[in-house]
mmCIF file of C-alpha atoms and ligand atoms in Angstrom:
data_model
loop_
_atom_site.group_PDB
_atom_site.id
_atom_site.type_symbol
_atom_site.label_atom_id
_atom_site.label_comp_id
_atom_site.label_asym_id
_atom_site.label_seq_id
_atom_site.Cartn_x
_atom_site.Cartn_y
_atom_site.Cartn_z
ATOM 1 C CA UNK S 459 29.147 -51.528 -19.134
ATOM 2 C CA UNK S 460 31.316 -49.863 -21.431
ATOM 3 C CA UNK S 461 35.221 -50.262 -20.671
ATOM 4 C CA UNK S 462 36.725 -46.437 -19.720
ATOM 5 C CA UNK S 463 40.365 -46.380 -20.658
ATOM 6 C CA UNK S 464 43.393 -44.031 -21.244
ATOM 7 C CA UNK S 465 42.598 -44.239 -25.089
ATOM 8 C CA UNK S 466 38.741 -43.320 -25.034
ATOM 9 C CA UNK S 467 37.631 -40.964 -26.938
ATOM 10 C CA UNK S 468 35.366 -38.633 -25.266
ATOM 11 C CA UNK S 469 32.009 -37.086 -27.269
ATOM 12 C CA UNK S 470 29.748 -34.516 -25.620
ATOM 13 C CA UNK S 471 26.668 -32.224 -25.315
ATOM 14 C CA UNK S 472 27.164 -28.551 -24.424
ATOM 15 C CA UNK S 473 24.611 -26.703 -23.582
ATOM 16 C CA UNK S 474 22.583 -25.175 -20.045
ATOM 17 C CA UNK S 475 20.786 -27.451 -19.021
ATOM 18 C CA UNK S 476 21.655 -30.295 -20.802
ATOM 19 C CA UNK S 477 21.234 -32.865 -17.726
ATOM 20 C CA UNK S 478 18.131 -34.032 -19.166
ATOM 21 C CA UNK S 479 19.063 -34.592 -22.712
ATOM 22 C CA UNK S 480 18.220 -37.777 -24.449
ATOM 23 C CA UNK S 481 21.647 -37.649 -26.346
ATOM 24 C CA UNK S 482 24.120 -39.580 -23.559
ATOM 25 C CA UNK S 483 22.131 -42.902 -23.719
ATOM 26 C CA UNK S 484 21.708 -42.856 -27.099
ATOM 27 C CA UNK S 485 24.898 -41.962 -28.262
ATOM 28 C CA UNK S 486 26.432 -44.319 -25.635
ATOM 29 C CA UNK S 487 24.324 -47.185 -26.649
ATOM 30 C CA UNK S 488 25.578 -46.634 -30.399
ATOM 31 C CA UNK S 489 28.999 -46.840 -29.186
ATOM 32 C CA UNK S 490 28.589 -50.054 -27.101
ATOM 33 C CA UNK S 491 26.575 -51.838 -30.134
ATOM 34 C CA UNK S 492 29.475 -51.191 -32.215
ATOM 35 C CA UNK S 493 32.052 -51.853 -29.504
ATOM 36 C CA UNK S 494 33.814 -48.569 -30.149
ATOM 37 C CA UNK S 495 36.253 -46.872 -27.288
ATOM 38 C CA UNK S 496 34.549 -43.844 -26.936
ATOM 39 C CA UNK S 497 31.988 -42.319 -24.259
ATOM 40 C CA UNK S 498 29.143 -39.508 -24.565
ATOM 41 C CA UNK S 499 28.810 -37.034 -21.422
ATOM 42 C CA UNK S 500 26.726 -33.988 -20.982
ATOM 43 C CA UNK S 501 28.595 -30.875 -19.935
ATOM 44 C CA UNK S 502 26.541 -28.011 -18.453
ATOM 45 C CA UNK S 503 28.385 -24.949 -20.044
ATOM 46 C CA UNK S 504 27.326 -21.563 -19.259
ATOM 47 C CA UNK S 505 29.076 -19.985 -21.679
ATOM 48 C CA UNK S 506 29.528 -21.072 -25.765
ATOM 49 C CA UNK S 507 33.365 -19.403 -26.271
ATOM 50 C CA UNK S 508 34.585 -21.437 -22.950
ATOM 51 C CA UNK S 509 32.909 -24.738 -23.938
ATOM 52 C CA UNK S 510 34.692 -24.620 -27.426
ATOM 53 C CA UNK S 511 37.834 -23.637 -25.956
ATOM 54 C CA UNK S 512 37.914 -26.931 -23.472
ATOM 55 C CA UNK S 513 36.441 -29.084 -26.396
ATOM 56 C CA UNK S 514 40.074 -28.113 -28.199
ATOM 57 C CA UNK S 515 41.688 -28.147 -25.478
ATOM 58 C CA UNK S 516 41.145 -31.047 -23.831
ATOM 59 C CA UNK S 517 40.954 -33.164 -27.283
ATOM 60 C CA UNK S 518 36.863 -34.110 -27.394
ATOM 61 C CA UNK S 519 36.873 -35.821 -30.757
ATOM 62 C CA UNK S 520 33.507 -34.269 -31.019
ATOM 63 C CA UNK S 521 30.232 -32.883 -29.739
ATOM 64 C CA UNK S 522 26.446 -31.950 -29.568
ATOM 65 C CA UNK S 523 25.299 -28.271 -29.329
ATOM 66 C CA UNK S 524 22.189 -27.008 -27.594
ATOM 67 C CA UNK S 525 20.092 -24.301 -26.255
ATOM 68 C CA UNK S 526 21.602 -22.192 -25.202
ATOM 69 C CA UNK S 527 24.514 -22.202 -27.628
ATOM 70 C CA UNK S 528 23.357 -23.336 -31.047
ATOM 71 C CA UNK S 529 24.286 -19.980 -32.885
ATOM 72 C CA UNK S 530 26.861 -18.720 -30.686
ATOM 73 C CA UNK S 531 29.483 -21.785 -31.196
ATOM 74 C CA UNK S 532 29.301 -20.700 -34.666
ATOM 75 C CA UNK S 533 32.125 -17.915 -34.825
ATOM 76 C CA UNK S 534 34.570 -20.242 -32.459
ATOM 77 C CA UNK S 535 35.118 -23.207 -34.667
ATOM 78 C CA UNK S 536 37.203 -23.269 -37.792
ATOM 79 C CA UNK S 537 34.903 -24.412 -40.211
ATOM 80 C CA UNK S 538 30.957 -24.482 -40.770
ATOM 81 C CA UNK S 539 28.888 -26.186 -43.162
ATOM 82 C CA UNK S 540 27.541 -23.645 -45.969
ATOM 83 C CA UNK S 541 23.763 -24.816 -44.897
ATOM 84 C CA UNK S 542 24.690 -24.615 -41.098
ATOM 85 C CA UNK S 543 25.485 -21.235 -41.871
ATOM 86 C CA UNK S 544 22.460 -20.544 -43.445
ATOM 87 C CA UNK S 545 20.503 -21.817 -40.513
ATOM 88 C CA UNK S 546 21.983 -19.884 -38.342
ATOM 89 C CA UNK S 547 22.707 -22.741 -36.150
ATOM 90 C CA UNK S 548 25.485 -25.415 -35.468
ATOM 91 C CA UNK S 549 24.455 -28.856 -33.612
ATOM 92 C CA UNK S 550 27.340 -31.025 -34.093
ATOM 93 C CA UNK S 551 30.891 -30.176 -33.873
ATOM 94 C CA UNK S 552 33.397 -32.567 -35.387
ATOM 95 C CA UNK S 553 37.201 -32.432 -34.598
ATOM 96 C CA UNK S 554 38.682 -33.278 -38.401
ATOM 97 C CA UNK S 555 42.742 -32.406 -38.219
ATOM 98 C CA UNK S 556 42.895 -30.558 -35.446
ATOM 99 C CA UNK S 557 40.456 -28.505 -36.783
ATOM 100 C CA UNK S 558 36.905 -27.955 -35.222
ATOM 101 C CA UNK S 559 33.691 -28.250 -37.969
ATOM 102 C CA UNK S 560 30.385 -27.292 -37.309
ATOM 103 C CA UNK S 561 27.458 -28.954 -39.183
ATOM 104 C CA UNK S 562 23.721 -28.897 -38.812
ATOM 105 C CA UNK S 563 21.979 -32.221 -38.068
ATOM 106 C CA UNK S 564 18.563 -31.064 -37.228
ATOM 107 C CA UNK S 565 17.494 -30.574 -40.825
ATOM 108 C CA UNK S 566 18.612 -33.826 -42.350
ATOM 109 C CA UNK S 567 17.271 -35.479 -39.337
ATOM 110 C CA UNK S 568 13.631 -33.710 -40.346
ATOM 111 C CA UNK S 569 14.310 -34.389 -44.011
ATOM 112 C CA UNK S 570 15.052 -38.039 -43.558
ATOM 113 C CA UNK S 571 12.154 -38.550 -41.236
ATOM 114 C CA UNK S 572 9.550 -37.146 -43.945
ATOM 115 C CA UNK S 573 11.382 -38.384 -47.144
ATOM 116 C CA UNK S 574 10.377 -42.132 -45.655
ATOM 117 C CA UNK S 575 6.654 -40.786 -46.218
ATOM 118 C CA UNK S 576 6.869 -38.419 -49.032
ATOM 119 C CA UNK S 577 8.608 -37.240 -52.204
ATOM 120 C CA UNK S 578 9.796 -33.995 -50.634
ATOM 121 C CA UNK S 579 11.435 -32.568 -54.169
ATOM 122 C CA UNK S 580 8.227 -30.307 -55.512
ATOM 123 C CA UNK S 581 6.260 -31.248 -52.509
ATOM 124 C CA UNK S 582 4.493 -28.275 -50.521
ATOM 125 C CA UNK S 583 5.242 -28.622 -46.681
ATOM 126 C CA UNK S 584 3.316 -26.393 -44.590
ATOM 127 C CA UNK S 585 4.877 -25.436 -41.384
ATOM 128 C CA UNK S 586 3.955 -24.210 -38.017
ATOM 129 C CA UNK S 587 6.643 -21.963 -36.147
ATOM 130 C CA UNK S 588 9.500 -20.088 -36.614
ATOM 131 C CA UNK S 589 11.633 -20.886 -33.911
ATOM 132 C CA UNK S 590 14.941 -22.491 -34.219
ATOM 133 C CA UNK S 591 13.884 -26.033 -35.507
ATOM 134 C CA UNK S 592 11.203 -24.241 -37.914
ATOM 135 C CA UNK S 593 14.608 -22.323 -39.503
ATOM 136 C CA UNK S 594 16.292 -25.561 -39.695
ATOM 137 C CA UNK S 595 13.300 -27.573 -41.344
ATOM 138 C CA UNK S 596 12.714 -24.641 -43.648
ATOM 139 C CA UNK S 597 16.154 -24.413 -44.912
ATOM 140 C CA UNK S 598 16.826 -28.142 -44.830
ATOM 141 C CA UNK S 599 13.280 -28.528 -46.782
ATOM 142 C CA UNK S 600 14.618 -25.984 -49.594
ATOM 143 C CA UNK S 601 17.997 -27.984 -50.005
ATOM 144 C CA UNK S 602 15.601 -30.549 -50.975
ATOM 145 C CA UNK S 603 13.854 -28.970 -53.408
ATOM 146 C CA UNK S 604 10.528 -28.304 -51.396
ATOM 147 C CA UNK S 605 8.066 -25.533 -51.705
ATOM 148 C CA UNK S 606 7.271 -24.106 -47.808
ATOM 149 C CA UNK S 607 4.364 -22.026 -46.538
ATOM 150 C CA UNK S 608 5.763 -20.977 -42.713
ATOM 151 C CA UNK S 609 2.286 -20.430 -40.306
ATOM 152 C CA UNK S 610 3.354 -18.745 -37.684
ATOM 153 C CA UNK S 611 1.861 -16.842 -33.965
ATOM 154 C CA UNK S 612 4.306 -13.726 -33.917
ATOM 155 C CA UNK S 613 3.960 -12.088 -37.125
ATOM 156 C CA UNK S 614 7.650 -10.077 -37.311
ATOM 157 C CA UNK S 615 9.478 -13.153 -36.394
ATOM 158 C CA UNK S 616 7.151 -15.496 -39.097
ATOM 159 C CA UNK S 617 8.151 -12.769 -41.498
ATOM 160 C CA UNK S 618 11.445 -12.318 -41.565
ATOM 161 C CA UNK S 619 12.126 -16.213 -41.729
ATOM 162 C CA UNK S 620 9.548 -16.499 -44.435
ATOM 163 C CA UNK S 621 11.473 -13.895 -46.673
ATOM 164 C CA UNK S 622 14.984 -15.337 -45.865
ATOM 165 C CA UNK S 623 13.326 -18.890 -46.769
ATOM 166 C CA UNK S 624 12.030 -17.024 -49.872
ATOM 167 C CA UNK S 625 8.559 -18.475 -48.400
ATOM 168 C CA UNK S 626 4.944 -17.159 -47.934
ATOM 169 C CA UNK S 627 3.607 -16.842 -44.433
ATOM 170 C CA UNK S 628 0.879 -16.947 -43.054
ATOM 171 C CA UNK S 629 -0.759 -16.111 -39.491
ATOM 172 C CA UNK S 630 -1.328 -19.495 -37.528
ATOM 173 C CA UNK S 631 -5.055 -18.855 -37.399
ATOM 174 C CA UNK S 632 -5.323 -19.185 -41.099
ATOM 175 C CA UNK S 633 -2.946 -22.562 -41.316
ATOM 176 C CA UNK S 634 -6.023 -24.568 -41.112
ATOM 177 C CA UNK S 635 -7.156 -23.008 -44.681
ATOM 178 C CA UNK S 636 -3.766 -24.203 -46.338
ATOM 179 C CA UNK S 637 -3.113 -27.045 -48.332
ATOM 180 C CA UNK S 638 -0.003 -29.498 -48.798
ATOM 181 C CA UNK S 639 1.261 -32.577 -49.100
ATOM 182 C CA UNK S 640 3.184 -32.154 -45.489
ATOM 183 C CA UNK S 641 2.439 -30.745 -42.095
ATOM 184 C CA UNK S 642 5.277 -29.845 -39.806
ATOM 185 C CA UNK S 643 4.254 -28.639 -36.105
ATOM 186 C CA UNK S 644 7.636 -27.418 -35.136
ATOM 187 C CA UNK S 645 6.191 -25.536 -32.298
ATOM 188 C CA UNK S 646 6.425 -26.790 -28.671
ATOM 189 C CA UNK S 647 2.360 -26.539 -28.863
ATOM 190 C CA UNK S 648 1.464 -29.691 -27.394
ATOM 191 C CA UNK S 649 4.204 -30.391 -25.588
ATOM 192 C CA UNK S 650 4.089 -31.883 -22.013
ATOM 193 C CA UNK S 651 2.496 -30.345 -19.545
ATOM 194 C CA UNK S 652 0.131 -28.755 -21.993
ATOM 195 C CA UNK S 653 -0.361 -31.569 -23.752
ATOM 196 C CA UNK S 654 -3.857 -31.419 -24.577
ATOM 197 C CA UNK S 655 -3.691 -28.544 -26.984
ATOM 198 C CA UNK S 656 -3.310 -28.780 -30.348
ATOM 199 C CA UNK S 657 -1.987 -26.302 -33.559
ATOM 200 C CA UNK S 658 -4.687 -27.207 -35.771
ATOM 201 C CA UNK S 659 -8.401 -28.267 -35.496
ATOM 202 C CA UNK S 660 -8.686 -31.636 -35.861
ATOM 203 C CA UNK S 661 -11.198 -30.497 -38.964
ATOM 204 C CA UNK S 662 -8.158 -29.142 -40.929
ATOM 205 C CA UNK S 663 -6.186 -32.408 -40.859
ATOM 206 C CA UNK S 664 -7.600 -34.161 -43.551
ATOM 207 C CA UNK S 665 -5.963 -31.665 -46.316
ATOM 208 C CA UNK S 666 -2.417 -33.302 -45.242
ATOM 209 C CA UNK S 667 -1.656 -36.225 -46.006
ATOM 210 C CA UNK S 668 1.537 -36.676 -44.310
ATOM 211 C CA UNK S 669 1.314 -34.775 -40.578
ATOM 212 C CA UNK S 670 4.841 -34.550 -38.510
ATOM 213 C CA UNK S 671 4.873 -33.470 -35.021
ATOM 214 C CA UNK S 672 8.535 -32.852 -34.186
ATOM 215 C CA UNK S 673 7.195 -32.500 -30.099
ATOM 216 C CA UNK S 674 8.539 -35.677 -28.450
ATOM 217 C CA UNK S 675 7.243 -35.270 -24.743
ATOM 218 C CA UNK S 676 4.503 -36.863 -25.254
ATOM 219 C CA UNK S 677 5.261 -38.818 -28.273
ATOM 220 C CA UNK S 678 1.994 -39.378 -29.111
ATOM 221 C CA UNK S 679 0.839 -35.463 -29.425
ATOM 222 C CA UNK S 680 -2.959 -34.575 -29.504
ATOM 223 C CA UNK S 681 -2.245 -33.534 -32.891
ATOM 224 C CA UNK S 682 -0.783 -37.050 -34.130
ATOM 225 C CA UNK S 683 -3.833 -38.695 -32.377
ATOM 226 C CA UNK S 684 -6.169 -36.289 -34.369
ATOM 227 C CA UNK S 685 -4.589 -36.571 -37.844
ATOM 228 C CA UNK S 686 -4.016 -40.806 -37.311
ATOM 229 C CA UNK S 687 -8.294 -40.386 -36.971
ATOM 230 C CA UNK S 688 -8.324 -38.194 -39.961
ATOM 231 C CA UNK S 689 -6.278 -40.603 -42.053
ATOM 232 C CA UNK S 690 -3.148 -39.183 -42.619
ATOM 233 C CA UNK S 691 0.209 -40.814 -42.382
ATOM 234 C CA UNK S 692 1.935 -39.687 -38.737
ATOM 235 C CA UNK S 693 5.567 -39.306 -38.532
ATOM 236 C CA UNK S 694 6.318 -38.445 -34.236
ATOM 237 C CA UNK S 695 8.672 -36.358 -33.325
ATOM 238 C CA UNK S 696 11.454 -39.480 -32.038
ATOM 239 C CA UNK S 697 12.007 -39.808 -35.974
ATOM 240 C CA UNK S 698 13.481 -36.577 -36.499
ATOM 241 C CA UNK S 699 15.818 -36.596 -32.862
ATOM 242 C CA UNK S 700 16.586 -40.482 -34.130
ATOM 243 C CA UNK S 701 17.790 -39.461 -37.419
ATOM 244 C CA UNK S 702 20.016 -36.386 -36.638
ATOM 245 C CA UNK S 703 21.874 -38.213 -33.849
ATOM 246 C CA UNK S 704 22.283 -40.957 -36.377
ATOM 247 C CA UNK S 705 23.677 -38.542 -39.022
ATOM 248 C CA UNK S 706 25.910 -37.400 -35.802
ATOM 249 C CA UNK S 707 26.910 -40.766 -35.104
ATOM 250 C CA UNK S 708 28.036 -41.689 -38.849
ATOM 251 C CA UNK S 709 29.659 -38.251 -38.870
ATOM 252 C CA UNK S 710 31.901 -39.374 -36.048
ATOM 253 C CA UNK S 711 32.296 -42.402 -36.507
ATOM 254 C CA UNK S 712 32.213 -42.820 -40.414
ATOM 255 C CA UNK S 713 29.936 -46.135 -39.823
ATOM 256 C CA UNK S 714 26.192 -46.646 -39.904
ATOM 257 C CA UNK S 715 24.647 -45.730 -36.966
ATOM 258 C CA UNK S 716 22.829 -48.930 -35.048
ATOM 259 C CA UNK S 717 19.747 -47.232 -35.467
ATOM 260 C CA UNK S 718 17.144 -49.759 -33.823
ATOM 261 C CA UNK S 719 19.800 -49.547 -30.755
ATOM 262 C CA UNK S 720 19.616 -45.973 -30.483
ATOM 263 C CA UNK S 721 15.512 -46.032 -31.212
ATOM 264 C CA UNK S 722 15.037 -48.085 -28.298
ATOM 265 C CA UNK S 723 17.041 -46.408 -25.866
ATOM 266 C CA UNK S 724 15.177 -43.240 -26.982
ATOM 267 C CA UNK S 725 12.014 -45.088 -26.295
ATOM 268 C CA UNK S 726 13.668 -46.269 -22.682
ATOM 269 C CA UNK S 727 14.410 -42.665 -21.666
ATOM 270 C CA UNK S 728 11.327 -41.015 -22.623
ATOM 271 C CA UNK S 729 9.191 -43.504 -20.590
ATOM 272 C CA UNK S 730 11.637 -43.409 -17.754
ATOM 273 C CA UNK S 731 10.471 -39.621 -17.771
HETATM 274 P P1 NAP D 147 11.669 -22.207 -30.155
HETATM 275 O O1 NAP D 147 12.848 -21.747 -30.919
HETATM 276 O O2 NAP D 147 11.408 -21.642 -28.803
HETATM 277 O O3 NAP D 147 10.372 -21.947 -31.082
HETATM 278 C C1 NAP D 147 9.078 -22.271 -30.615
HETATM 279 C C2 NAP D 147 8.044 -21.907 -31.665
HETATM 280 O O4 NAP D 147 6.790 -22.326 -31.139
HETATM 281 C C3 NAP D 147 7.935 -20.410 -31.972
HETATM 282 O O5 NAP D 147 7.654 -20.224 -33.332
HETATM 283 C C4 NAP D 147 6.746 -19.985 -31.118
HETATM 284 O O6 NAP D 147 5.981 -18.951 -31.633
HETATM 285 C C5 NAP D 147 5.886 -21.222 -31.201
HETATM 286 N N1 NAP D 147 4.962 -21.296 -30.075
HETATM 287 C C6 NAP D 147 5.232 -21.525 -28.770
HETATM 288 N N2 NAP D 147 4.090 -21.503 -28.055
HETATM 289 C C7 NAP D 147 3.085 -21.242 -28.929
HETATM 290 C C8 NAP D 147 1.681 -21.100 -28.804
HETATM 291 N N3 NAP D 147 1.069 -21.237 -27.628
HETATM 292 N N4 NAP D 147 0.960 -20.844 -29.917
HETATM 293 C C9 NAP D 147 1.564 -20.724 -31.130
HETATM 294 N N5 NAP D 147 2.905 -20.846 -31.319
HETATM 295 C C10 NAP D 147 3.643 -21.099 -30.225
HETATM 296 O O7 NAP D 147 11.679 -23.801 -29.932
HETATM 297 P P2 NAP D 147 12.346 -24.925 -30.854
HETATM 298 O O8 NAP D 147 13.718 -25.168 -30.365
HETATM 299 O O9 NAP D 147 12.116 -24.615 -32.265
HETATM 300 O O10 NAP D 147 11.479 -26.211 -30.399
HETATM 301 C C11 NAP D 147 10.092 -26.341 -30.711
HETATM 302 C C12 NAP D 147 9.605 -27.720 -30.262
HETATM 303 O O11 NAP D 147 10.295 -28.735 -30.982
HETATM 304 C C13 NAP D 147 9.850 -28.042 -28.786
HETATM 305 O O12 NAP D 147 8.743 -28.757 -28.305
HETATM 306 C C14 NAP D 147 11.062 -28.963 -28.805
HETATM 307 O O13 NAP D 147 11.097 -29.872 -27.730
HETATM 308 C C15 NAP D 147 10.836 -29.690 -30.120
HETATM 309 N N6 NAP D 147 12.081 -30.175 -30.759
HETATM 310 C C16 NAP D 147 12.090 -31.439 -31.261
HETATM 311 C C17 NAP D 147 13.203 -31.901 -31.912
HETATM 312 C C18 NAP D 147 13.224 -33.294 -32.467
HETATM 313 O O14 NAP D 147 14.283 -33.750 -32.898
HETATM 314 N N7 NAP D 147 12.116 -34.000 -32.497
HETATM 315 C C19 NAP D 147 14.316 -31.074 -32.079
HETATM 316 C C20 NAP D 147 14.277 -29.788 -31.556
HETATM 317 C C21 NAP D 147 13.148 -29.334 -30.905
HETATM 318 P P3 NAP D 147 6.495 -17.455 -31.953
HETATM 319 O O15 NAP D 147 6.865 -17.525 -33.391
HETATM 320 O O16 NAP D 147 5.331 -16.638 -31.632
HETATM 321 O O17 NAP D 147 7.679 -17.231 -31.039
#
């Protein structure tokens, strides 16, 4: 058990509903492996002003941002990173001089998750969706010098992100047809309790060699079962939520993040599930 005193620092998820999240016992075991005083809580917030306003006012040294509140945090804080900006989308809020910053995690969390598998400078990464975690793997996949093609099931929404990401796009039913050296599914297709359904046809997957399913309920996705047959290198989607809350962690901390600590509590919460 972690020691609560008058001098802990307290960290945070905002968000509705956040009572499920992952992020407390991961966060919390990263703190206890590197015996720091400070403690990770959710906080159901309704609203995105009011949340910011009690994270100044009551002195939270920092905090996670989700759904709801991902874009609406943005025009509260003081200060937000040029490519969180371009996003759209805050996920981590750090207190730096009184000030509060915002800063995307998401995207390096994708980029560090497929950059163990592939070049991604000059690399083609096709991906599936346009919701918010396709915009933050497109734009974090152009800061690295990728080349995207966005496949997509609503074709306004695909659009639009595929001409802000400077992208072509393509309706879902023709992904199969594509070819790349990636494959992002940053849809929830497959995701628990429909998890027997799949983007792609199991057919397509041997044109990518490198297949990432950012769905993490189940971990192991019909999709990552059907590529792993066809060959290709899997990356599952507890790489991606391991990575950005370690970029969260060293942005709060300013140390490493104990990375096999917070893996394994990951592991321990999904299964608990
Ligand atoms: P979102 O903003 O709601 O976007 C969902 C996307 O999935 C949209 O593009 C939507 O299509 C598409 N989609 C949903 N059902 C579909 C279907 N039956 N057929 C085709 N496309 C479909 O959600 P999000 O926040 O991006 O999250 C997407 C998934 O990623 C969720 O499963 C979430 O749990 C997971 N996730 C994982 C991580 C991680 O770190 N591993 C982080 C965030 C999210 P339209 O374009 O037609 O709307």
């Amino acid at each position: 058990m972690m020691k609560i005193s008058g001098t802990t620092e307290v960290y945070g998820i905002i968000g509705q509903p956040v009572r499920h999240s992952l992020s407390p016992a991961m966060h919390n075991a990263a703190f206890a492996a590197r015996g720091l005083d400070k403690v990770y809580v959710a906080f159901p917030a309704p609203d995105a002003a009011g949340a910011v306003a009690a994270i100044r006012s009551l002195g939270l040294a920092g905090a996670s941002v989700t759904i709801p509140h991902k874009q609406a945090v943005i025009p509260e804080l003081d200060r937000v990173d040029p490519v969180a900006a371009q996003i759209g989308a805050v996920n981590t809020i750090i207190r730096r001089d009184h000030e509060l910053h915002g800063i995307n995690t998401d995207w390096l969390g994708a980029n560090r998750a497929l950059s163990e598998a592939l070049e991604l400078k000059g690399a083609t990464v096709l991906i599936l969706g346009a919701g918010g975690s396709a915009r933050a793997i497109g734009f974090g996949l152009r800061q690295a010098g990728a080349e995207i093609i966005l496949a997509s099931r609503t074709p306004e929404k695909g659009r639009a992100l595929a001409q802000q990401l400077a992208c072509p796009w393509v309706p879902l039913a023709q992904a199969a047809e594509q070819r790349a050296a990636a494959l992002v599914n940053a849809t929830s297709v497959g995701m628990s309790p429909e998890s027997e359904v799949s983007p792609l046809p199991a057919a397509a997957l041997a044109a990518f060699p490198v297949v990432m399913d950012i769905v993490y309920a189940p971990l192991q996705t019909r999709l990552l079962r059907e590529a792993a047959a066809a060959g290709c290198h899997c990356i599952d989607g507890l790489a991606m939520l391991l990575y950005q809350g370690a970029a969260q962690f060293t942005l709060w901390t300013g140390q490493e993040a104990p990375l096999e600590i917070m893996r394994q509590s990951l592991l321990r919460e999904l299964q608990n599930r």
